[in-house]
GROMACS .gro file of C-alpha atoms in nm:
model
  200
    1MET     CA    1   1.422   1.610   2.328
    2SER     CA    2   1.683   1.623   2.068
    3GLU     CA    3   1.628   1.785   1.726
    4ARG     CA    4   1.551   1.566   1.438
    5PHE     CA    5   1.800   1.597   1.135
    6THR     CA    6   1.512   1.574   0.878
    7PHE     CA    7   1.451   1.773   0.560
    8ARG     CA    8   1.083   1.776   0.467
    9ARG     CA    9   0.900   1.882   0.164
   10GLU     CA   10   0.790   2.199   0.312
   11GLN     CA   11   1.152   2.308   0.372
   12ARG     CA   12   1.196   2.318  -0.001
   13LEU     CA   13   1.179   2.659  -0.164
   14ALA     CA   14   0.978   2.603  -0.510
   15GLY     CA   15   0.840   2.806  -0.762
   16ARG     CA   16   0.955   3.077  -0.993
   17GLY     CA   17   0.777   3.334  -0.796
   18ALA     CA   18   0.935   3.234  -0.470
   19PHE     CA   19   1.290   3.242  -0.627
   20ARG     CA   20   1.227   3.587  -0.782
   21ARG     CA   21   1.127   3.722  -0.445
   22VAL     CA   22   1.440   3.610  -0.301
   23MET     CA   23   1.658   3.749  -0.585
   24ASP     CA   24   1.483   4.079  -0.566
   25ALA     CA   25   1.580   4.114  -0.188
   26ARG     CA   26   1.938   4.181  -0.303
   27ALA     CA   27   2.116   3.997  -0.026
   28ARG     CA   28   2.393   3.768  -0.170
   29ALA     CA   29   2.691   3.595  -0.039
   30GLU     CA   30   2.965   3.445  -0.273
   31VAL     CA   31   3.148   3.151  -0.126
   32GLY     CA   32   3.328   2.874  -0.339
   33PRO     CA   33   3.113   2.765  -0.615
   34LEU     CA   34   2.790   2.871  -0.462
   35SER     CA   35   2.611   3.209  -0.486
   36VAL     CA   36   2.373   3.215  -0.199
   37HIS     CA   37   2.076   3.460  -0.192
   38SER     CA   38   1.834   3.524   0.089
   39ALA     CA   39   1.514   3.694   0.189
   40VAL     CA   40   1.314   3.731   0.498
   41GLY     CA   41   1.115   3.404   0.554
   42GLU     CA   42   0.753   3.387   0.486
   43THR     CA   43   0.692   3.075   0.704
   44LEU     CA   44   0.799   2.969   1.048
   45GLN     CA   45   1.081   2.772   0.918
   46THR     CA   46   1.374   2.837   0.681
   47ARG     CA   47   1.329   2.720   0.313
   48ILE     CA   48   1.601   2.647   0.071
   49GLY     CA   49   1.606   2.611  -0.310
   50ILE     CA   50   1.885   2.508  -0.536
   51SER     CA   51   1.932   2.628  -0.899
   52ILE     CA   52   2.188   2.447  -1.102
   53GLY     CA   53   2.222   2.465  -1.471
   54ARG     CA   54   2.339   2.231  -1.746
   55ARG     CA   55   2.690   2.382  -1.751
   56CYS     CA   56   2.758   2.213  -1.424
   57GLY     CA   57   2.751   1.879  -1.588
   58ASN     CA   58   2.520   1.602  -1.685
   59ALA     CA   59   2.185   1.501  -1.495
   60VAL     CA   60   2.366   1.248  -1.282
   61LYS     CA   61   2.633   1.507  -1.161
   62ARG     CA   62   2.386   1.783  -1.108
   63ASN     CA   63   2.158   1.555  -0.896
   64ARG     CA   64   2.463   1.457  -0.697
   65ILE     CA   65   2.562   1.822  -0.617
   66LYS     CA   66   2.207   1.893  -0.531
   67ARG     CA   67   2.186   1.598  -0.287
   68LEU     CA   68   2.511   1.703  -0.120
   69ILE     CA   69   2.387   2.066  -0.066
   70ARG     CA   70   2.066   1.941   0.068
   71GLU     CA   71   2.235   1.698   0.299
   72ALA     CA   72   2.486   1.975   0.412
   73TYR     CA   73   2.185   2.188   0.511
   74ARG     CA   74   2.011   1.911   0.668
   75LEU     CA   75   2.290   1.824   0.904
   76SER     CA   76   2.356   2.178   1.006
   77GLN     CA   77   2.010   2.346   1.005
   78HIS     CA   78   1.961   2.331   1.378
   79ASP     CA   79   2.309   2.488   1.442
   80PHE     CA   80   2.223   2.770   1.199
   81ALA     CA   81   1.889   2.835   1.352
   82ALA     CA   82   2.025   2.843   1.718
   83LYS     CA   83   2.303   3.084   1.611
   84TRP     CA   84   2.051   3.305   1.435
   85ARG     CA   85   1.823   3.329   1.735
   86ALA     CA   86   2.109   3.404   1.967
   87GLU     CA   87   2.254   3.670   1.758
   88THR     CA   88   1.907   3.820   1.690
   89HIS     CA   89   1.819   3.857   2.058
   90GLN     CA   90   2.152   3.997   2.130
   91ALA     CA   91   2.148   4.270   1.856
   92LEU     CA   92   1.781   4.369   1.878
   93PRO     CA   93   1.585   4.484   2.187
   94ALA     CA   94   1.321   4.265   2.341
   95SER     CA   95   1.045   4.470   2.193
   96ASP     CA   96   1.178   4.390   1.849
   97ASN     CA   97   1.201   4.015   1.913
   98ALA     CA   98   0.828   3.957   1.926
   99THR     CA   99   0.750   3.622   1.780
  100ASP     CA  100   0.366   3.661   1.748
  101GLY     CA  101   0.400   3.707   1.367
  102SER     CA  102   0.278   4.064   1.370
  103SER     CA  103   0.596   4.272   1.385
  104GLY     CA  104   0.811   3.970   1.337
  105ALA     CA  105   1.157   4.125   1.391
  106ALA     CA  106   1.277   3.804   1.554
  107HIS     CA  107   1.087   3.586   1.330
  108HIS     CA  108   1.234   3.776   1.025
  109ALA     CA  109   1.585   3.760   1.151
  110THR     CA  110   1.573   3.376   1.229
  111THR     CA  111   1.391   3.238   0.920
  112TYR     CA  112   1.475   3.283   0.571
  113ASP     CA  113   1.388   3.187   0.212
  114ILE     CA  114   1.718   3.087   0.059
  115VAL     CA  115   1.825   3.023  -0.303
  116VAL     CA  116   2.157   2.849  -0.373
  117ILE     CA  117   2.300   2.905  -0.726
  118VAL     CA  118   2.558   2.656  -0.828
  119ARG     CA  119   2.831   2.745  -1.055
  120PRO     CA  120   3.042   2.486  -1.263
  121HIS     CA  121   3.289   2.296  -1.049
  122GLU     CA  122   3.407   1.955  -0.958
  123VAL     CA  123   3.189   1.775  -0.691
  124LEU     CA  124   3.317   1.860  -0.346
  125ALA     CA  125   3.313   1.656  -0.015
  126LEU     CA  126   3.006   1.694   0.204
  127ASP     CA  127   3.202   1.891   0.469
  128ALA     CA  128   3.313   2.136   0.213
  129TYR     CA  129   2.943   2.223   0.130
  130ARG     CA  130   2.871   2.256   0.503
  131ALA     CA  131   3.151   2.502   0.557
  132HIS     CA  132   3.041   2.693   0.245
  133LEU     CA  133   2.682   2.708   0.362
  134SER     CA  134   2.789   2.799   0.713
  135HIS     CA  135   3.014   3.097   0.597
  136ALA     CA  136   2.741   3.225   0.350
  137PHE     CA  137   2.447   3.193   0.606
  138ALA     CA  138   2.648   3.400   0.868
  139THR     CA  139   2.721   3.656   0.613
  140LEU     CA  140   2.362   3.700   0.510
  141HIS     CA  141   2.229   3.684   0.873
  142ALA     CA  142   2.451   3.973   0.955
  143VAL     CA  143   2.322   4.166   0.655
  144TRP     CA  144   1.957   4.116   0.766
  145THR     CA  145   2.052   4.209   1.129
  146LYS     CA  146   2.202   4.533   1.010
  147ARG     CA  147   1.896   4.614   0.810
  148ALA     CA  148   1.668   4.550   1.094
  149GLN     CA  149   1.870   4.769   1.324
  150ARG     CA  150   1.868   5.047   1.060
  151LYS     CA  151   1.497   5.023   1.021
  152ARG     CA  152   1.448   5.041   1.384
  153ALA     CA  153   1.656   5.341   1.395
  154ASP     CA  154   1.469   5.503   1.120
  155GLN     CA  155   1.136   5.424   1.302
  156ALA     CA  156   1.271   5.585   1.619
  157THR     CA  157   1.369   5.897   1.434
  158SER     CA  158   1.037   5.926   1.270
  159ALA     CA  159   0.840   5.884   1.606
  160ALA     CA  160   1.066   6.144   1.759
  161ALA     CA  161   0.990   6.391   1.474
  162ALA     CA  162   0.624   6.309   1.505
  163ALA     CA  163   0.634   6.388   1.876
  164ASP     CA  164   0.805   6.735   1.810
  165VAL     CA  165   0.527   6.807   1.568
  166VAL     CA  166   0.258   6.729   1.819
  167GLY     CA  167   0.441   6.917   2.101
  168GLY     CA  168   0.453   7.226   1.878
  169MET     CA  169   0.068   7.232   1.842
  170ARG     CA  170  -0.018   7.258   2.221
  171PRO     CA  171  -0.324   7.466   2.280
  172THR     CA  172  -0.275   7.819   2.439
  173LYS     CA  173  -0.307   7.821   2.814
  174ALA     CA  174  -0.550   8.065   2.994
  175ALA     CA  175  -0.401   8.314   3.237
  176PRO     CA  176  -0.496   8.276   3.590
  177GLY     CA  177  -0.864   8.390   3.648
  178GLN     CA  178  -0.930   8.388   3.280
  179THR     CA  179  -1.147   8.121   3.141
  180MET     CA  180  -1.087   7.960   2.796
  181GLU     CA  181  -1.426   8.098   2.672
  182LYS     CA  182  -1.316   8.442   2.751
  183LEU     CA  183  -0.983   8.381   2.604
  184ALA     CA  184  -1.126   8.257   2.272
  185ARG     CA  185  -1.374   8.558   2.256
  186PRO     CA  186  -1.240   8.903   2.138
  187SER     CA  187  -1.279   9.169   2.419
  188GLU     CA  188  -1.534   9.428   2.371
  189ASP     CA  189  -1.275   9.707   2.332
  190GLN     CA  190  -1.125   9.513   2.034
  191SER     CA  191  -1.452   9.425   1.880
  192HIS     CA  192  -1.635   9.766   1.916
  193PRO     CA  193  -1.435  10.069   1.874
  194PRO     CA  194  -1.530  10.373   2.101
  195ASP     CA  195  -1.829  10.585   1.984
  196SER     CA  196  -1.728  10.900   1.814
  197PRO     CA  197  -1.863  11.220   1.948
  198ARG     CA  198  -2.199  11.318   1.795
  199ASP     CA  199  -2.325  11.658   1.713
  200SER     CA  200  -2.598  11.763   1.934
   0.00000   0.00000   0.00000
């Protein structure tokens, strides 16, 4: 079954809080008149929001640019998702690619929340916006893949250090023929010094 090139309401990123979360993730790609920011996705599909100020022109021009950017994403979204999944599974081990939503390495690496900030410019052709988005998304996906790899390496280092600590706290082994109870109890010679001679 072929993918449908739709752009549903739930694919739109909306709300000041959602935009702020993406900006706080500090992952940005500058391409042409677009500044594209991304954060790990909070849903099972990528969401995109567009911010365009009055300096970009009147309402008619701004709405036209927004429609073109949404259309550029709509036409390319399945290509983006397929490429992200392929690169993620190649870069991360199978254990990190669980899609059950718990650890979510693959989920995190293949779904994003994206904010496109538009700078003043003359309206471009649809293909130009598609090319800009493709370049920006590839750059941002590489950033998040590296972060996931670095996080996994840090976790492996921490696990190895914890194992070393546990290994250094192994209990003392009893000598052959010596019970652990006797090993733990001080010997009579150590607990009671020899009786001193008494005057008769």
